mmCIF file of C-alpha atoms and ligand atoms in Angstrom:
data_model
loop_
_atom_site.group_PDB
_atom_site.id
_atom_site.type_symbol
_atom_site.label_atom_id
_atom_site.label_comp_id
_atom_site.label_asym_id
_atom_site.label_seq_id
_atom_site.Cartn_x
_atom_site.Cartn_y
_atom_site.Cartn_z
ATOM 1 C CA MET A 1 -47.461 -10.316 1.027
ATOM 2 C CA GLN A 2 -45.153 -11.652 -1.346
ATOM 3 C CA ALA A 3 -44.999 -8.549 -3.636
ATOM 4 C CA LEU A 4 -44.483 -6.247 -0.560
ATOM 5 C CA ALA A 5 -41.569 -8.017 0.400
ATOM 6 C CA THR A 6 -40.286 -8.033 -2.959
ATOM 7 C CA GLU A 7 -40.756 -4.296 -3.007
ATOM 8 C CA LYS A 8 -38.843 -3.588 0.370
ATOM 9 C CA LEU A 9 -35.947 -5.777 -0.866
ATOM 10 C CA VAL A 10 -35.808 -3.754 -3.768
ATOM 11 C CA LEU A 11 -35.643 -0.164 -2.282
ATOM 12 C CA LYS A 12 -33.321 -1.154 0.494
ATOM 13 C CA GLU A 13 -30.606 -2.517 -2.465
ATOM 14 C CA ASP A 14 -31.727 1.187 -3.914
ATOM 15 C CA GLN A 15 -30.840 3.090 -0.730
ATOM 16 C CA ILE A 16 -27.514 0.676 -0.250
ATOM 17 C CA ASP A 17 -26.446 2.132 -4.105
ATOM 18 C CA SER A 18 -26.884 5.556 -3.381
ATOM 19 C CA THR A 19 -25.167 5.575 0.439
ATOM 20 C CA ASP A 20 -22.210 3.558 -0.450
ATOM 21 C CA LEU A 21 -20.338 6.478 -1.845
ATOM 22 C CA PRO A 22 -19.576 9.182 0.241
ATOM 23 C CA ASP A 23 -20.489 13.120 -0.247
ATOM 24 C CA PHE A 24 -16.909 13.859 -1.680
ATOM 25 C CA SER A 25 -17.613 17.734 -1.589
ATOM 26 C CA SER A 26 -18.214 17.442 2.673
ATOM 27 C CA GLU A 27 -16.170 19.121 4.913
ATOM 28 C CA VAL A 28 -15.543 15.796 6.930
ATOM 29 C CA TYR A 29 -14.506 13.797 3.556
ATOM 30 C CA LYS A 30 -12.060 16.945 2.668
ATOM 31 C CA ASP A 31 -10.463 16.505 5.869
ATOM 32 C CA ALA A 32 -9.741 13.129 6.022
ATOM 33 C CA TYR A 33 -8.815 13.105 2.003
ATOM 34 C CA SER A 34 -5.890 16.011 3.478
ATOM 35 C CA ARG A 35 -4.686 13.040 5.398
ATOM 36 C CA ILE A 36 -5.144 10.377 3.305
ATOM 37 C CA ASN A 37 -4.108 12.010 0.163
ATOM 38 C CA ALA A 38 -0.682 13.051 1.941
ATOM 39 C CA ILE A 39 0.076 9.837 3.208
ATOM 40 C CA VAL A 40 -0.252 8.539 -0.491
ATOM 41 C CA ILE A 41 1.471 11.471 -1.939
ATOM 42 C CA GLU A 42 4.276 10.985 0.932
ATOM 43 C CA GLY A 43 4.496 6.950 0.020
ATOM 44 C CA GLU A 44 4.784 7.435 -3.797
ATOM 45 C CA GLU A 45 7.420 9.994 -3.527
ATOM 46 C CA GLU A 46 9.412 8.094 -0.519
ATOM 47 C CA ALA A 47 8.815 4.711 -3.182
ATOM 48 C CA TYR A 48 10.553 6.406 -5.886
ATOM 49 C CA SER A 49 13.567 7.469 -3.608
ATOM 50 C CA ASN A 50 13.952 3.953 -2.301
ATOM 51 C CA PHE A 51 13.912 2.501 -6.008
ATOM 52 C CA LEU A 52 16.732 5.056 -6.522
ATOM 53 C CA ASP A 53 18.410 3.585 -3.450
ATOM 54 C CA LEU A 54 18.212 -0.206 -4.741
ATOM 55 C CA SER A 55 19.552 0.363 -7.704
ATOM 56 C CA LYS A 56 22.750 1.241 -6.364
ATOM 57 C CA LEU A 57 22.638 -1.577 -4.292
ATOM 58 C CA ILE A 58 21.947 -4.212 -6.867
ATOM 59 C CA PRO A 59 23.382 -2.018 -9.944
ATOM 60 C CA GLU A 60 23.263 -4.978 -12.442
ATOM 61 C CA HIS A 61 19.832 -4.147 -12.219
ATOM 62 C CA ALA A 62 20.100 -0.469 -12.310
ATOM 63 C CA GLU A 63 18.290 0.176 -15.121
ATOM 64 C CA GLU A 64 14.990 -1.787 -14.648
ATOM 65 C CA LEU A 65 14.995 0.060 -10.913
ATOM 66 C CA VAL A 66 15.258 3.155 -12.409
ATOM 67 C CA ARG A 67 12.362 2.441 -14.179
ATOM 68 C CA LEU A 68 10.384 1.065 -11.758
ATOM 69 C CA GLY A 69 11.491 4.535 -9.642
ATOM 70 C CA LYS A 70 9.745 6.389 -12.522
ATOM 71 C CA MET A 71 6.616 4.803 -12.299
ATOM 72 C CA GLU A 72 6.426 6.076 -8.731
ATOM 73 C CA LYS A 73 7.102 9.482 -10.081
ATOM 74 C CA LYS A 74 4.068 9.553 -11.916
ATOM 75 C CA HIS A 75 2.084 7.990 -9.138
ATOM 76 C CA MET A 76 2.891 10.831 -6.815
ATOM 77 C CA ARG A 77 1.493 13.162 -9.880
ATOM 78 C CA GLY A 78 -1.513 11.226 -10.578
ATOM 79 C CA PHE A 79 -2.765 11.512 -6.688
ATOM 80 C CA CYS A 80 -1.490 15.231 -6.489
ATOM 81 C CA ALA A 81 -4.248 15.655 -8.940
ATOM 82 C CA CYS A 82 -6.772 13.993 -7.472
ATOM 83 C CA GLY A 83 -6.199 15.990 -4.172
ATOM 84 C CA LYS A 84 -6.680 19.135 -6.583
ATOM 85 C CA ASN A 85 -9.785 18.049 -8.062
ATOM 86 C CA LEU A 86 -11.410 17.662 -4.654
ATOM 87 C CA ALA A 87 -10.029 21.207 -3.738
ATOM 88 C CA VAL A 88 -7.909 19.274 -1.051
ATOM 89 C CA THR A 89 -4.840 20.489 0.289
ATOM 90 C CA PRO A 90 -2.591 17.683 1.703
ATOM 91 C CA ASP A 91 -1.219 17.406 5.036
ATOM 92 C CA MET A 92 2.317 16.572 4.244
ATOM 93 C CA PRO A 93 3.962 16.820 7.503
ATOM 94 C CA PHE A 94 1.569 14.378 8.882
ATOM 95 C CA ALA A 95 2.466 12.159 5.974
ATOM 96 C CA LYS A 96 6.253 12.278 6.878
ATOM 97 C CA THR A 97 5.590 11.807 10.340
ATOM 98 C CA PHE A 98 3.170 8.724 9.261
ATOM 99 C CA PHE A 99 6.329 7.244 7.266
ATOM 100 C CA SER A 100 8.967 8.004 9.493
ATOM 101 C CA LYS A 101 9.948 4.512 11.371
ATOM 102 C CA LEU A 102 9.590 2.833 8.297
ATOM 103 C CA HIS A 103 11.539 5.686 6.121
ATOM 104 C CA ASN A 104 14.388 5.673 8.568
ATOM 105 C CA ASN A 105 14.672 1.654 8.801
ATOM 106 C CA PHE A 106 15.054 1.656 4.737
ATOM 107 C CA LEU A 107 17.655 4.128 5.373
ATOM 108 C CA LYS A 108 19.571 2.567 7.700
ATOM 109 C CA ALA A 109 19.398 -0.771 5.693
ATOM 110 C CA PHE A 110 20.561 0.993 2.782
ATOM 111 C CA LYS A 111 23.360 2.408 4.361
ATOM 112 C CA GLU A 112 24.375 -1.185 5.825
ATOM 113 C CA GLY A 113 23.981 -2.068 2.222
ATOM 114 C CA ASN A 114 21.142 -4.497 3.406
ATOM 115 C CA THR A 115 19.328 -5.307 -0.142
ATOM 116 C CA THR A 116 17.421 -7.846 1.575
ATOM 117 C CA THR A 117 15.824 -5.232 4.210
ATOM 118 C CA CYS A 118 15.315 -2.767 1.602
ATOM 119 C CA LEU A 119 13.431 -5.181 -0.702
ATOM 120 C CA LEU A 120 11.041 -6.640 1.823
ATOM 121 C CA ILE A 121 10.056 -3.029 3.412
ATOM 122 C CA GLN A 122 9.684 -1.002 -0.416
ATOM 123 C CA CYS A 123 8.754 -4.328 -2.885
ATOM 124 C CA ILE A 124 6.910 -6.272 -0.115
ATOM 125 C CA LEU A 125 5.534 -4.479 2.855
ATOM 126 C CA ILE A 126 4.759 -0.934 1.144
ATOM 127 C CA GLU A 127 3.940 -2.449 -1.878
ATOM 128 C CA SER A 128 1.420 -5.042 -0.293
ATOM 129 C CA PHE A 129 -0.005 -2.167 1.358
ATOM 130 C CA ALA A 130 -0.069 0.124 -1.572
ATOM 131 C CA ILE A 131 -2.181 -2.881 -3.580
ATOM 132 C CA SER A 132 -4.687 -3.642 -0.920
ATOM 133 C CA ALA A 133 -5.330 0.226 -0.244
ATOM 134 C CA TYR A 134 -6.040 1.250 -3.662
ATOM 135 C CA HIS A 135 -8.255 -1.885 -4.270
ATOM 136 C CA VAL A 136 -10.644 -0.904 -1.669
ATOM 137 C CA TYR A 137 -10.026 2.656 -2.392
ATOM 138 C CA ILE A 138 -11.258 1.899 -6.359
ATOM 139 C CA GLN A 139 -14.660 0.913 -5.141
ATOM 140 C CA VAL A 140 -15.326 3.923 -3.601
ATOM 141 C CA ALA A 141 -13.260 6.632 -5.052
ATOM 142 C CA ASP A 142 -14.687 10.029 -7.100
ATOM 143 C CA PRO A 143 -14.603 8.844 -10.845
ATOM 144 C CA PHE A 144 -11.393 11.068 -11.498
ATOM 145 C CA ALA A 145 -9.545 9.115 -8.739
ATOM 146 C CA LYS A 146 -10.384 6.232 -9.505
ATOM 147 C CA LYS A 147 -9.385 6.171 -13.218
ATOM 148 C CA ILE A 148 -6.102 7.112 -11.663
ATOM 149 C CA THR A 149 -6.310 4.636 -8.817
ATOM 150 C CA GLU A 150 -7.058 1.640 -11.293
ATOM 151 C CA GLY A 151 -4.067 2.853 -13.385
ATOM 152 C CA VAL A 152 -1.682 2.907 -10.476
ATOM 153 C CA VAL A 153 -2.344 -0.646 -8.977
ATOM 154 C CA GLN A 154 -1.376 -2.180 -12.490
ATOM 155 C CA ASP A 155 2.022 -1.013 -11.665
ATOM 156 C CA GLU A 156 2.470 -1.627 -8.229
ATOM 157 C CA TYR A 157 2.139 -5.052 -9.022
ATOM 158 C CA LEU A 158 5.268 -5.109 -11.099
ATOM 159 C CA HIS A 159 7.118 -3.342 -8.124
ATOM 160 C CA LEU A 160 6.152 -6.548 -6.190
ATOM 161 C CA ASN A 161 6.971 -8.984 -8.383
ATOM 162 C CA TYR A 162 10.349 -7.515 -8.532
ATOM 163 C CA GLY A 163 11.028 -7.904 -4.986
ATOM 164 C CA GLN A 164 9.742 -11.123 -5.324
ATOM 165 C CA GLU A 165 11.787 -12.686 -8.167
ATOM 166 C CA TRP A 166 14.745 -11.219 -6.152
ATOM 167 C CA LEU A 167 14.225 -12.385 -3.182
ATOM 168 C CA LYS A 168 13.115 -15.932 -4.827
ATOM 169 C CA ALA A 169 16.278 -16.389 -6.562
ATOM 170 C CA ASN A 170 18.536 -15.248 -3.269
ATOM 171 C CA LEU A 171 16.313 -17.206 -0.966
ATOM 172 C CA GLN A 172 19.031 -19.686 1.053
ATOM 173 C CA SER A 173 21.325 -16.650 1.716
ATOM 174 C CA CYS A 174 18.541 -14.196 2.893
ATOM 175 C CA LYS A 175 16.069 -15.752 4.568
ATOM 176 C CA LYS A 176 17.661 -15.102 8.080
ATOM 177 C CA GLU A 177 17.988 -11.562 7.030
ATOM 178 C CA LEU A 178 14.211 -11.260 5.580
ATOM 179 C CA MET A 179 12.730 -12.746 8.912
ATOM 180 C CA LYS A 180 14.535 -10.540 10.907
ATOM 181 C CA ALA A 181 13.677 -7.807 8.919
ATOM 182 C CA ASN A 182 10.380 -8.898 8.691
ATOM 183 C CA LYS A 183 9.761 -9.160 12.503
ATOM 184 C CA GLU A 184 10.852 -5.576 12.720
ATOM 185 C CA ASN A 185 8.963 -3.760 10.233
ATOM 186 C CA LEU A 186 5.863 -5.524 9.766
ATOM 187 C CA PRO A 187 4.452 -4.276 13.006
ATOM 188 C CA LEU A 188 5.189 -0.865 11.750
ATOM 189 C CA ILE A 189 2.734 -1.393 8.872
ATOM 190 C CA LYS A 190 0.013 -2.127 11.278
ATOM 191 C CA SER A 191 0.381 0.607 13.475
ATOM 192 C CA MET A 192 0.181 2.559 10.449
ATOM 193 C CA LEU A 193 -3.112 0.732 8.998
ATOM 194 C CA ASP A 194 -4.417 1.198 12.792
ATOM 195 C CA GLN A 195 -3.573 5.413 12.454
ATOM 196 C CA VAL A 196 -5.229 5.686 9.291
ATOM 197 C CA ALA A 197 -8.659 3.776 9.764
ATOM 198 C CA LYS A 198 -10.415 6.209 11.113
ATOM 199 C CA ASP A 199 -10.039 8.583 8.272
ATOM 200 C CA ALA A 200 -10.480 5.769 5.739
ATOM 201 C CA GLU A 201 -13.447 4.874 7.518
ATOM 202 C CA VAL A 202 -14.723 8.689 6.054
ATOM 203 C CA LEU A 203 -13.729 7.592 3.028
ATOM 204 C CA HIS A 204 -16.017 4.393 2.940
ATOM 205 C CA MET A 205 -13.218 2.160 3.596
ATOM 206 C CA ASP A 206 -13.602 -0.446 5.682
ATOM 207 C CA LYS A 207 -10.625 -1.388 8.144
ATOM 208 C CA GLU A 208 -11.032 -5.300 7.953
ATOM 209 C CA GLU A 209 -11.235 -4.965 4.142
ATOM 210 C CA LEU A 210 -8.103 -3.333 4.010
ATOM 211 C CA MET A 211 -6.130 -5.674 6.683
ATOM 212 C CA GLU A 212 -7.950 -8.981 4.616
ATOM 213 C CA GLU A 213 -6.568 -7.244 1.237
ATOM 214 C CA PHE A 214 -3.395 -6.859 2.568
ATOM 215 C CA MET A 215 -2.924 -10.108 4.394
ATOM 216 C CA ILE A 216 -3.440 -11.684 0.611
ATOM 217 C CA ALA A 217 -1.106 -9.418 -1.414
ATOM 218 C CA TYR A 218 1.549 -10.143 1.764
ATOM 219 C CA GLN A 219 0.896 -13.717 1.886
ATOM 220 C CA ASP A 220 0.762 -14.771 -1.702
ATOM 221 C CA SER A 221 4.026 -12.901 -2.282
ATOM 222 C CA LEU A 222 5.773 -14.891 0.441
ATOM 223 C CA MET A 223 4.367 -17.856 -1.213
ATOM 224 C CA GLU A 224 5.439 -16.824 -4.419
ATOM 225 C CA ILE A 225 9.298 -16.432 -2.848
ATOM 226 C CA GLY A 226 9.155 -19.870 -1.995
ATOM 227 C CA LEU A 227 8.407 -19.806 1.709
ATOM 228 C CA ASP A 228 6.244 -22.677 3.199
ATOM 229 C CA ASN A 229 3.381 -22.516 5.177
ATOM 230 C CA ARG A 230 4.770 -22.543 8.400
ATOM 231 C CA GLU A 231 7.135 -19.950 7.645
ATOM 232 C CA ILE A 232 4.531 -17.902 6.597
ATOM 233 C CA ALA A 233 2.204 -18.358 9.373
ATOM 234 C CA ARG A 234 5.382 -17.193 11.694
ATOM 235 C CA MET A 235 6.107 -14.137 9.431
ATOM 236 C CA ALA A 236 2.447 -13.272 9.707
ATOM 237 C CA LEU A 237 2.465 -13.553 13.171
ATOM 238 C CA ALA A 238 4.721 -10.861 13.482
ATOM 239 C CA ALA A 239 1.896 -8.212 13.121
ATOM 240 C CA VAL A 240 -0.085 -9.636 16.157
ATOM 241 C CA ILE A 241 2.668 -9.718 18.732
HETATM 242 C C1 PL3 B 1 4.521 2.505 -3.349
HETATM 243 O O1 PL3 B 1 3.873 2.281 -5.254
HETATM 244 C C2 PL3 B 1 3.178 3.238 -2.813
HETATM 245 C C3 PL3 B 1 3.483 3.917 -1.575
HETATM 246 C C4 PL3 B 1 1.758 4.106 -1.112
HETATM 247 C C5 PL3 B 1 1.480 3.564 0.129
HETATM 248 C C6 PL3 B 1 0.306 3.952 0.516
HETATM 249 C C7 PL3 B 1 -1.047 3.006 1.775
HETATM 250 C C8 PL3 B 1 -2.147 4.024 1.936
HETATM 251 C C9 PL3 B 1 -2.880 3.600 2.980
HETATM 252 C C10 PL3 B 1 -4.031 4.537 3.057
HETATM 253 C C11 PL3 B 1 -5.543 4.180 2.382
HETATM 254 C C12 PL3 B 1 -5.644 5.159 1.346
HETATM 255 C C13 PL3 B 1 -6.089 5.049 -0.221
HETATM 256 C C14 PL3 B 1 -6.561 6.088 -0.501
HETATM 257 C C15 PL3 B 1 -5.745 6.557 -1.745
HETATM 258 C C16 PL3 B 1 -6.350 7.919 -2.013
HETATM 259 FE FE1 FE2 B 2 3.224 3.766 -6.586
HETATM 260 FE FE1 FE2 B 3 5.189 0.837 -6.437
#
């Protein structure tokens, strides 16, 4: 009896192992990947241009910001290769629409010289979104994409860190603007996550795990910036109300 139970358990674990990874060559996988791959390519491309814009807003750090921007271009090329490797054509028009509201808010803030808002959007919100998505993706990616994404995610921490340090150093003068920008832009991240959830599921990425990873990266960074528990809670609530 005991032996039988153990045998069953072993069999179950084997089944989990073999069903854990999706079938990368199935049409349903490739269809979902055409949108997710496009989102990541577009996100990296916009991140590149956002860092170049930031280098104009913070000229004293221009060299560093251009260097961070160039990493995004490299990420973009890496993810293009991931799509090609699976014989998937990324749906770029879909991805442009996916990012349009957030991107327009960034461009508006840039034109107004609103450094705090630009940093919150790119370095805190977008980079936390990327870090959480890439962490979850790495566990279920094909071997080629897994290797590329593992390299990319290390760089994304540098991008998050840049924004974090600037906001920390300027916290007293930018807190009000930070709160306001968060209230306007965190709900956009939540709705982007809602929009991508169905396709992510096909890639075996769990929505709740994505949300959890996002909240960890986002709240950790607010803590590093120097906000207290109540302020962080208030900011995080903007995602649900
Ligand atoms: C800035 O460095 C990166 C901006 C990209 C943000 C993309 C968020 C991705 C959400 C969708 C989850 C898919 C992950 C899979 C990767 C192929
Ligand atoms: Fe990136
Ligand atoms: Fe980045």
